[in-house]
PDB file of C-alpha atoms in Angstrom:
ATOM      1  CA  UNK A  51     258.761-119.398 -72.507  1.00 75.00           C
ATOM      2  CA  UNK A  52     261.675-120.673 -74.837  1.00 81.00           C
ATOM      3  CA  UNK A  53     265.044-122.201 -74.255  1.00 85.00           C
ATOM      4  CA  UNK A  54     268.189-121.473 -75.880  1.00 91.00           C
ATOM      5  CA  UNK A  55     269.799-124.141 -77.958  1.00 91.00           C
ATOM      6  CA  UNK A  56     272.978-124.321 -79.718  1.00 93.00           C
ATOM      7  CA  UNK A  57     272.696-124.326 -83.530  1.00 92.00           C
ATOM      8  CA  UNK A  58     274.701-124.334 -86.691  1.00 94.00           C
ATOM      9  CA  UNK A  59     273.451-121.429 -89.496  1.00 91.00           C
ATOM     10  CA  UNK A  60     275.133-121.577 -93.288  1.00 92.00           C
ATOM     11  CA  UNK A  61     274.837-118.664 -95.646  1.00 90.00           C
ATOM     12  CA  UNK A  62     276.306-119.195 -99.237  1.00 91.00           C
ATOM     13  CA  UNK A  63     279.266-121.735 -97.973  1.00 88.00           C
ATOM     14  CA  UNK A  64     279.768-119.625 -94.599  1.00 93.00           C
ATOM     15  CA  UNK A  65     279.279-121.404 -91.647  1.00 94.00           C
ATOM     16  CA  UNK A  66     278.820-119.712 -87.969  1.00 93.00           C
ATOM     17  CA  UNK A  67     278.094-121.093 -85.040  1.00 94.00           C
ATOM     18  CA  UNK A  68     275.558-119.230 -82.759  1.00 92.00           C
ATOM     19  CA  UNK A  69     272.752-119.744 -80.032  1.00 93.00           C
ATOM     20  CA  UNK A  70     268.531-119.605 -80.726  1.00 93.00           C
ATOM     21  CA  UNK A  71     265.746-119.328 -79.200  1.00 91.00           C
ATOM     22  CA  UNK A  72     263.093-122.561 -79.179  1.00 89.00           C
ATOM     23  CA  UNK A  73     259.337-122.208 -77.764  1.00 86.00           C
ATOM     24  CA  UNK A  74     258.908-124.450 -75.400  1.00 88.00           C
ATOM     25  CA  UNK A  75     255.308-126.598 -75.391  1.00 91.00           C
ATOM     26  CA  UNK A  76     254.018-128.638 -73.354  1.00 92.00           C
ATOM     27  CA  UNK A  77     251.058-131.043 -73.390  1.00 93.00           C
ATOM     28  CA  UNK A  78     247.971-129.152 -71.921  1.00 95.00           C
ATOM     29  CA  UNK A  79     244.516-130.806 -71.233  1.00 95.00           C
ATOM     30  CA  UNK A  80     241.535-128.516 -71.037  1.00 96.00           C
ATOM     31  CA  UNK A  81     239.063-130.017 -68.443  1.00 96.00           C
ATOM     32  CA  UNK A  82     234.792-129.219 -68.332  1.00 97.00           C
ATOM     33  CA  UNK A  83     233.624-130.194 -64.883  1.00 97.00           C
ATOM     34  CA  UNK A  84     236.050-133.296 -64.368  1.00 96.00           C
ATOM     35  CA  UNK A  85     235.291-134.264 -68.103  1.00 94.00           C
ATOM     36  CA  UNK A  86     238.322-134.423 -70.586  1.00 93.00           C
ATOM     37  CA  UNK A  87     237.376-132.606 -73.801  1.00 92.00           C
ATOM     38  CA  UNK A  88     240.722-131.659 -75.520  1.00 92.00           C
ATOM     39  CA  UNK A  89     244.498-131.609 -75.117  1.00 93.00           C
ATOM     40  CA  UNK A  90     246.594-129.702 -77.322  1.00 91.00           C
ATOM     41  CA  UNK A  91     250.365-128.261 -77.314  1.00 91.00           C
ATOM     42  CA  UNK A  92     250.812-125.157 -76.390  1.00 93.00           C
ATOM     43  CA  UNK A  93     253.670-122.496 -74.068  1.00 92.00           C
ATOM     44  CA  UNK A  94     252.889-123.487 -70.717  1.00 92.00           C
ATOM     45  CA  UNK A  95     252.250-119.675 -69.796  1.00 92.00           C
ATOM     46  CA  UNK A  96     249.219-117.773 -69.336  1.00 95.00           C
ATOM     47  CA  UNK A  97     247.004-120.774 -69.239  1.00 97.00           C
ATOM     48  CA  UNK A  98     244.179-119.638 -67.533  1.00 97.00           C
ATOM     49  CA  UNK A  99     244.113-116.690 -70.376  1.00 97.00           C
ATOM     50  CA  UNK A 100     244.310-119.460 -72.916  1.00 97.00           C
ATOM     51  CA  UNK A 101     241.801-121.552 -71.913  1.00 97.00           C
ATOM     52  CA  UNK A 102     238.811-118.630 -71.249  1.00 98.00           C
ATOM     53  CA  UNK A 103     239.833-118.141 -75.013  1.00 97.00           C
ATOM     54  CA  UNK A 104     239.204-121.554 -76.201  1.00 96.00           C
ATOM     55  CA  UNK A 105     236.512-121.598 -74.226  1.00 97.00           C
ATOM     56  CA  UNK A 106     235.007-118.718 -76.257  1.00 97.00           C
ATOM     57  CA  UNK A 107     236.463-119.156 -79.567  1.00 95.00           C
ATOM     58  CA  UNK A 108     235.001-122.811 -79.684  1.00 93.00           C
ATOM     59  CA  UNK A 109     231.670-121.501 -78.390  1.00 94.00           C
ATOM     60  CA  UNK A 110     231.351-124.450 -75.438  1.00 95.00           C
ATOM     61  CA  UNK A 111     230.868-120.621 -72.924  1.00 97.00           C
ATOM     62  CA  UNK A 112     229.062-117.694 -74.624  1.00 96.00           C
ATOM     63  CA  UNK A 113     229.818-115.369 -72.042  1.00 96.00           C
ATOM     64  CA  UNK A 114     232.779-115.270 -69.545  1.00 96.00           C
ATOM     65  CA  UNK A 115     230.527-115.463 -67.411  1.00 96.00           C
ATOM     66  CA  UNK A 116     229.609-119.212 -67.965  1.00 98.00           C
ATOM     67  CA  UNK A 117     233.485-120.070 -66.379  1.00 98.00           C
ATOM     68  CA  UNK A 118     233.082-120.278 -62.525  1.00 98.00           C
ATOM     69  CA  UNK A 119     236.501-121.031 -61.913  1.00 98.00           C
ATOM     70  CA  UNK A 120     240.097-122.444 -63.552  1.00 98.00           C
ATOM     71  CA  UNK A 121     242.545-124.071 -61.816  1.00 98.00           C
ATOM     72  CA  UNK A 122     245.939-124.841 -63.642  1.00 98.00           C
ATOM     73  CA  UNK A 123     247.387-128.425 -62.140  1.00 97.00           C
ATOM     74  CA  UNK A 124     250.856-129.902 -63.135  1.00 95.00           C
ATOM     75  CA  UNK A 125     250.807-133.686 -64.033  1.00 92.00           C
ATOM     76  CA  UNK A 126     253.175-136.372 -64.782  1.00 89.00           C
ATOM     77  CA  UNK A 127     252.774-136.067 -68.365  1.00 89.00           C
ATOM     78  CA  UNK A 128     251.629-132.506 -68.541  1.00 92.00           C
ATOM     79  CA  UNK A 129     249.408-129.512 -67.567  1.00 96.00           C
ATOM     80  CA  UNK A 130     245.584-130.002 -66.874  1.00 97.00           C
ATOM     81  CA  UNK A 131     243.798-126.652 -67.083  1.00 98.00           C
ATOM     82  CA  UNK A 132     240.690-127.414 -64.861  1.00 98.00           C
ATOM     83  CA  UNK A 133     237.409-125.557 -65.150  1.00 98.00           C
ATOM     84  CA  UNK A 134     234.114-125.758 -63.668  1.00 98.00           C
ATOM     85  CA  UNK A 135     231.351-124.112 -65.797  1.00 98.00           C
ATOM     86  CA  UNK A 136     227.701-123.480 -64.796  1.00 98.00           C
ATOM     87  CA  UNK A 137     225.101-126.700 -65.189  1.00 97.00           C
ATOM     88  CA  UNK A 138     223.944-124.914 -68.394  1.00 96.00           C
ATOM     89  CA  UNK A 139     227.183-125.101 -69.932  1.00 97.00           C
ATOM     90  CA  UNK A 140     227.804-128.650 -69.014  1.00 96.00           C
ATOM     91  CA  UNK A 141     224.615-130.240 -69.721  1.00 94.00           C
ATOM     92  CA  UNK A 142     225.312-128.536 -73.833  1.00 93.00           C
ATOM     93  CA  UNK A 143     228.879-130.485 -73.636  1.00 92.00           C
ATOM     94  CA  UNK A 144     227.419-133.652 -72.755  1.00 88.00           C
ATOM     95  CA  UNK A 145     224.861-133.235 -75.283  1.00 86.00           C
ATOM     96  CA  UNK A 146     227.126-131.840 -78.080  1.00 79.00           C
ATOM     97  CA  UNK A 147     230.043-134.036 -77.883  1.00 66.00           C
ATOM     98  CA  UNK A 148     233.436-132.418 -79.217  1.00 49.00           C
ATOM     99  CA  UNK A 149     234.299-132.016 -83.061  1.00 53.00           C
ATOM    100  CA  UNK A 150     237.597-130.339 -82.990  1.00 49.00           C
ATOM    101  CA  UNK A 151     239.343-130.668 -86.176  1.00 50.00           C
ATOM    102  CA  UNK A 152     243.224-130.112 -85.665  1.00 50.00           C
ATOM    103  CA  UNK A 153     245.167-127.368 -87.225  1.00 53.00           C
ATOM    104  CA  UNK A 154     248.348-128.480 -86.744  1.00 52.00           C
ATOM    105  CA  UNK A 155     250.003-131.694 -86.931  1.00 52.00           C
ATOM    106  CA  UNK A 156     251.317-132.658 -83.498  1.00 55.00           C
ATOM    107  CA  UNK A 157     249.696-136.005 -83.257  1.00 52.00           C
ATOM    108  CA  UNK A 158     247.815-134.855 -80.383  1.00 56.00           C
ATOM    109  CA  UNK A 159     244.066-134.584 -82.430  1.00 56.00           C
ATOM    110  CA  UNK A 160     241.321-136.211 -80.682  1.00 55.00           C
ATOM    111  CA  UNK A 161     242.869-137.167 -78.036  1.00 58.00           C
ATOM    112  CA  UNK A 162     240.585-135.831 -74.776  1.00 59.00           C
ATOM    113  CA  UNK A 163     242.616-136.921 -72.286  1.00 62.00           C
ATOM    114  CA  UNK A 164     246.861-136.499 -71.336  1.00 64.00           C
ATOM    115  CA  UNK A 165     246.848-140.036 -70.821  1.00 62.00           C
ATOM    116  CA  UNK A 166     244.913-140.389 -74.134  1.00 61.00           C
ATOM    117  CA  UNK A 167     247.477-138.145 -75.966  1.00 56.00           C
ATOM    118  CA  UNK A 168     250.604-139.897 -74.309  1.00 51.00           C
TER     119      UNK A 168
END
């Protein structure tokens, strides 16, 4: 998802005037259960995709499996990406409480909720 903006390029003194192409982002909150655990920025496309990956990558499911269900819901001030995991899973999020170190800097790390990040 992108949108086309108007912009300006310069190239040794020459000056021309064209259109590009900007990604478009969007605050997205990843939901365990009804629990907040992250919200990042991200392309507000292929979120359920995106969130099984997280879910992997960060090692909170170990198996696909572990994800009953994910239900992508718009919000005032963004995208919640809500997704009920087996008791197993949720009983090692309560216990292991989230240490997510950001990789980028959109402002947005630690913040658990959209309201949080907002």
């Amino acid at each position: 998802m992108y949108r086309e903006i108007h912009v300006t390029r310069w190239n040794v003194g020459d000056q021309q005037e064209q259109s590009d192409r900007v990604a478009e982002e969007t605050a997205v909150a990843l939901t365990y259960n009804r629990e907040p655990h992250v919200v990042m920025m991200a392309t507000p496309a292929d979120l359920e995709d995106f969130a099984l990956g997280f879910s992997l990558s960060e090692g909170i499911i170990r198996d696909a499996g572990e994800l009953l269900s994910t239900r992508v819901v718009a919000r005032e001030q963004g995208i919640e990406v809500a997704m009920t995991v087996t008791a197993e899973v949720a009983r090692r999020l309560r216990e292991q409480r989230r240490n997510l170190t950001g990789r980028t800097g959109c402002g947005l790390c630690g913040a658990e909720s959209i309201e949080q990040a907002m």
